[in-house]
Coordinates of C-alpha atoms in Angstrom, one line a residue:
M1 CA 163.8 119.2 130.2
D2 CA 161.6 117.8 127.3
R3 CA 161.9 115.6 124.8
K4 CA 161.3 118.3 121.5
R5 CA 164.4 120.9 123.3
A6 CA 166.2 117.4 124.2
V7 CA 167.0 116.7 120.7
R8 CA 166.9 120.3 119.1
G9 CA 170.1 120.9 121.3
A10 CA 171.7 117.3 120.2
V11 CA 170.8 118.0 116.9
L12 CA 172.2 121.7 116.6
T13 CA 175.4 120.7 118.6
L14 CA 176.3 117.7 116.3
A15 CA 175.6 120.1 113.7
G16 CA 177.8 122.5 115.5
G17 CA 180.9 119.6 115.6
T18 CA 180.5 118.0 112.4
M19 CA 180.9 121.7 110.7
W20 CA 183.8 122.0 112.9
G21 CA 185.7 119.1 111.5
F22 CA 184.2 120.0 107.3
S23 CA 186.0 123.5 107.8
G24 CA 189.1 121.5 109.3
T25 CA 189.3 119.7 105.9
C26 CA 188.4 122.9 103.7
G27 CA 191.5 123.7 105.7
Q28 CA 193.3 121.2 104.6
Y29 CA 192.5 121.7 101.0
L30 CA 193.7 124.9 100.7
L31 CA 196.9 124.4 102.4
Q32 CA 197.7 121.5 100.6
V33 CA 195.8 121.8 97.3
K34 CA 196.0 125.6 97.1
G35 CA 199.2 126.5 98.4
L36 CA 198.2 128.4 101.0
T37 CA 199.9 128.8 104.0
S38 CA 199.2 129.3 107.4
N39 CA 201.0 132.4 108.3
W40 CA 198.3 134.1 105.9
L41 CA 195.1 131.5 106.2
V42 CA 195.2 131.9 109.9
P43 CA 195.5 135.6 110.4
I44 CA 192.7 136.0 107.5
R45 CA 190.7 133.5 109.2
L46 CA 190.8 134.8 112.6
F47 CA 190.5 138.8 111.9
T48 CA 187.4 138.4 109.7
A49 CA 185.2 135.3 112.2
G50 CA 186.2 138.2 115.1
L51 CA 185.1 140.9 113.2
L52 CA 181.7 139.5 111.6
L53 CA 180.7 137.7 115.5
L54 CA 181.3 140.9 116.5
A55 CA 178.7 142.3 114.4
V56 CA 176.8 139.6 115.5
C57 CA 177.2 141.0 119.1
Y58 CA 177.1 144.4 118.5
M59 CA 173.3 143.8 117.0
K60 CA 172.0 141.5 119.6
D61 CA 173.0 143.5 122.4
R62 CA 175.0 146.6 121.4
N63 CA 175.3 148.1 125.2
R64 CA 177.6 145.4 126.5
I65 CA 179.6 144.7 123.7
F66 CA 182.3 146.6 124.9
D67 CA 182.2 146.5 129.1
I68 CA 184.6 143.4 129.0
W69 CA 187.5 146.6 128.1
K70 CA 186.2 148.1 130.7
K71 CA 187.6 145.7 133.5
D72 CA 189.4 143.2 131.8
A73 CA 191.1 144.5 129.3
A74 CA 194.2 142.4 130.6
G75 CA 192.5 138.5 130.1
I76 CA 190.9 139.1 126.9
L77 CA 194.3 140.4 125.6
I78 CA 195.9 137.3 127.2
F79 CA 192.8 135.0 125.5
G80 CA 193.6 136.5 122.3
I81 CA 197.1 136.3 122.1
C82 CA 197.5 133.4 123.9
G83 CA 194.8 131.0 123.6
M84 CA 192.9 131.7 120.2
S85 CA 195.3 132.8 118.0
M86 CA 197.6 129.8 119.2
C87 CA 195.1 127.6 119.1
Q88 CA 194.1 127.9 116.5
Y89 CA 198.0 128.8 114.5
T90 CA 199.1 125.1 115.8
Y91 CA 195.7 123.6 114.4
F92 CA 196.1 124.6 111.2
T93 CA 199.5 123.8 111.1
A94 CA 199.4 120.9 111.9
I95 CA 197.0 120.4 109.3
A96 CA 199.3 121.4 106.4
A97 CA 201.4 118.7 108.2
S98 CA 199.4 115.6 108.7
N99 CA 195.3 116.1 107.7
A100 CA 192.9 117.6 109.2
G101 CA 191.0 114.0 111.2
T102 CA 194.4 113.6 112.5
A103 CA 195.1 116.9 113.5
T104 CA 191.8 117.3 115.3
V105 CA 192.5 114.1 117.1
L106 CA 195.9 115.3 118.2
Q107 CA 194.5 118.5 119.5
Y108 CA 191.7 116.5 122.0
I109 CA 194.8 115.3 124.4
G110 CA 193.8 119.3 125.5
P111 CA 191.0 117.4 128.0
V112 CA 193.5 115.5 129.5
L113 CA 196.5 117.4 129.5
I114 CA 194.4 120.0 131.3
L115 CA 193.3 116.6 133.9
V116 CA 197.5 116.7 134.6
Y117 CA 197.9 119.6 135.1
L118 CA 195.3 120.3 137.6
S119 CA 196.0 116.7 139.2
L120 CA 200.5 118.6 139.6
R121 CA 198.7 121.6 140.9
N122 CA 196.1 120.2 143.6
R123 CA 198.8 117.2 144.5
A124 CA 196.1 114.7 144.2
L125 CA 196.5 111.8 142.3
P126 CA 193.7 111.2 139.3
R127 CA 190.7 108.9 140.2
P128 CA 190.7 105.8 138.4
N129 CA 188.8 106.7 134.9
E130 CA 191.1 109.5 134.9
I131 CA 194.2 107.2 134.9
V132 CA 192.3 105.4 132.3
A133 CA 191.8 108.1 130.1
I134 CA 195.9 108.6 130.7
V135 CA 196.7 105.8 129.3
L136 CA 194.4 105.4 126.6
A137 CA 195.5 109.6 124.6
V138 CA 199.4 108.0 126.0
T139 CA 198.7 104.8 124.1
G140 CA 196.9 107.0 120.7
T141 CA 199.0 109.2 120.8
F142 CA 201.6 106.3 120.5
L143 CA 199.5 104.7 117.7
L144 CA 199.2 107.4 115.3
A145 CA 203.1 108.2 115.5
T146 CA 204.7 104.9 115.2
H147 CA 201.4 102.4 113.8
G148 CA 202.7 100.2 117.2
K149 CA 206.4 99.9 116.1
P150 CA 209.1 101.8 118.5
G151 CA 211.8 103.3 116.9
T152 CA 209.1 103.9 113.8
M153 CA 207.8 107.2 113.0
V154 CA 205.0 107.1 110.6
L155 CA 203.6 110.9 111.5
S156 CA 205.6 113.4 110.3
D157 CA 208.1 115.2 113.6
E158 CA 206.3 118.6 112.0
A159 CA 202.9 116.8 112.0
L160 CA 203.7 115.4 115.4
F161 CA 205.5 118.4 117.4
W162 CA 202.7 120.7 115.8
G163 CA 199.6 118.2 116.8
L164 CA 200.8 118.2 120.5
C165 CA 201.2 122.0 120.7
S166 CA 197.7 122.6 119.4
A167 CA 196.9 120.1 122.2
V168 CA 198.4 122.0 124.4
A169 CA 197.0 125.3 122.8
L170 CA 194.0 123.7 123.0
A171 CA 194.2 123.1 126.8
V172 CA 195.4 127.0 127.5
Y173 CA 192.3 128.3 125.3
T174 CA 189.6 125.8 127.4
T175 CA 191.1 126.7 131.2
Q176 CA 192.2 130.8 130.9
P177 CA 188.9 132.7 130.0
G178 CA 187.0 130.7 132.4
R179 CA 185.6 133.8 134.4
L180 CA 185.6 136.2 131.2
L181 CA 183.0 133.5 129.7
E182 CA 181.3 133.2 133.3
Q183 CA 180.8 137.1 133.6
Y184 CA 180.6 138.3 129.5
G185 CA 179.8 135.0 127.9
S186 CA 180.8 133.4 124.7
P187 CA 180.0 134.8 122.2
A188 CA 181.8 138.7 123.2
V189 CA 184.8 136.4 124.0
T190 CA 185.2 133.9 121.4
A191 CA 184.5 137.2 118.9
W192 CA 187.3 140.0 120.7
G193 CA 189.6 137.0 121.2
M194 CA 189.5 136.0 117.4
L195 CA 190.1 139.7 116.5
I196 CA 193.0 140.3 118.8
G197 CA 194.5 137.5 118.4
G198 CA 193.6 137.6 113.9
A199 CA 195.2 141.3 114.7
M200 CA 198.0 139.6 116.1
L201 CA 199.0 137.0 114.0
G202 CA 198.5 139.9 111.0
V203 CA 201.3 142.0 112.1
I204 CA 203.6 139.1 113.0
F205 CA 203.3 137.0 109.8
R206 CA 201.6 140.3 107.7
P207 CA 199.4 138.2 105.6
W208 CA 199.2 141.2 102.9
S209 CA 202.8 140.9 101.8
I210 CA 202.6 137.0 101.4
P211 CA 202.0 136.4 97.2
V212 CA 198.0 134.2 97.4
A213 CA 196.7 133.4 94.0
V214 CA 192.8 133.9 94.6
D215 CA 190.3 132.2 92.6
G216 CA 186.8 130.8 92.7
E217 CA 188.0 127.6 95.3
V218 CA 190.1 129.8 97.7
M219 CA 187.2 132.1 98.0
L220 CA 184.9 129.2 98.8
G221 CA 187.1 127.5 100.4
M222 CA 187.1 130.7 102.9
A223 CA 184.2 131.0 103.2
A224 CA 183.7 127.9 104.5
V225 CA 186.7 128.1 107.1
V226 CA 185.1 131.5 108.2
L227 CA 181.4 131.1 107.7
V228 CA 180.5 127.9 108.2
G229 CA 183.3 127.0 110.1
T230 CA 183.3 129.7 112.3
I231 CA 179.7 131.4 112.6
V232 CA 177.3 129.2 111.4
A233 CA 179.1 126.0 113.4
F234 CA 179.4 128.1 116.3
S235 CA 176.3 129.7 116.9
C236 CA 174.7 126.1 116.5
Y237 CA 176.8 124.9 119.2
M238 CA 175.8 127.6 121.3
E239 CA 172.4 127.2 120.6
G240 CA 172.0 123.8 121.8
I241 CA 174.7 124.4 124.9
R242 CA 171.9 126.4 125.9
C243 CA 169.1 123.6 125.6
V244 CA 170.9 120.9 126.3
G245 CA 173.7 121.9 129.0
P246 CA 177.5 122.4 128.6
K247 CA 178.1 118.2 129.6
K248 CA 175.7 116.5 127.2
G249 CA 176.9 119.6 124.8
S250 CA 180.8 119.2 124.6
L251 CA 180.0 115.7 124.1
Y252 CA 178.1 115.8 121.1
A253 CA 180.4 118.1 120.0
S254 CA 183.4 115.7 119.8
V255 CA 181.8 114.4 117.0
E256 CA 184.4 117.4 115.1
P257 CA 187.5 114.6 115.5
V258 CA 185.0 111.9 113.4
S259 CA 183.7 114.2 110.7
A260 CA 187.0 115.8 110.1
T261 CA 188.2 112.5 109.4
V262 CA 185.4 111.5 107.6
F263 CA 185.4 114.5 105.0
S264 CA 189.2 114.2 105.0
V265 CA 188.9 110.0 103.6
L266 CA 185.9 111.4 101.2
F267 CA 187.1 114.8 99.6
M268 CA 191.4 114.6 100.6
H269 CA 191.1 110.8 99.6
V270 CA 193.5 110.3 102.6
S271 CA 194.2 106.9 103.5
F272 CA 193.9 106.0 107.1
G273 CA 195.6 102.3 108.7
A274 CA 194.1 100.0 110.8
M275 CA 196.3 101.2 113.5
D276 CA 195.2 105.0 112.8
F277 CA 192.0 104.0 113.5
L278 CA 192.7 102.3 116.5
G279 CA 194.7 105.9 117.9
F280 CA 192.1 108.4 117.2
V281 CA 189.7 105.5 119.0
C282 CA 191.8 105.8 122.6
I283 CA 191.9 109.2 122.5
I284 CA 188.0 110.3 121.7
S285 CA 187.2 107.7 124.6
T286 CA 189.0 109.6 127.2
I287 CA 186.4 112.3 126.4
F288 CA 184.0 110.2 127.6
L289 CA 185.9 109.4 130.3
L290 CA 186.4 112.2 131.7
A291 CA 182.6 113.1 131.3
M292 CA 182.2 110.1 133.4
D293 CA 183.8 111.7 136.7
K294 CA 180.2 113.2 138.5
K295 CA 181.9 115.7 140.1
G296 CA 182.5 117.3 137.0

């Protein structure tokens, strides 16, 4: 791999992860300052982003965009309903109950849950680095929830519940569509998943019946969440993956929880203590430990 291509890939994947973190903070602003609810925000975000991303896919390869419905209609429906919608809904609900930084870090326990699931399914003990990753994930969650004091909850029950639910949802979101991604590519699968997930949540929560005071700030925030945090971030990430490969790309994109934390401090004036940051470090370090596995 030439240096120019490697640098381009690193910059793009870092940009994608940073924009995802920024999007989470914008979501926090809409939920906590502007009074929106995840019942309104998530269906609108997913459906709108799905339409826009699908339009981009259609312009690039209109002949294949509908192929997934011919052979894998059930698979894409399951991904949209059980993967995409649940991942996004639990994540933004966790943000509403805490902040973008904490919610994003808790969601990153997802890869460790995948590891535990695979170990149980294969009836095989985790390798040493995987055991360390599991211990660090549990320790980080404990520190975030209690600040190291058993019996004392610093994080609200609601925030912890939805944060852990988002980690489970991320694990499902990551593992379920594997074959679909290989056969149809991530842009098309993601676009259809968002559209389906947004439509399903729309039917459940009926956002059109929820009173929302839409002003310039809400429109700006939604543009950041939908355009910057979805279309632009996803495009940067996918191009970066093409340049450096999925393993390095996913490591670069793990800047997301860091950027979400920084943006929460800068724009939402969220204060974190030493125990919070120690918990963040424990959980984020699991990504690098799992990436050390040469067997993939």
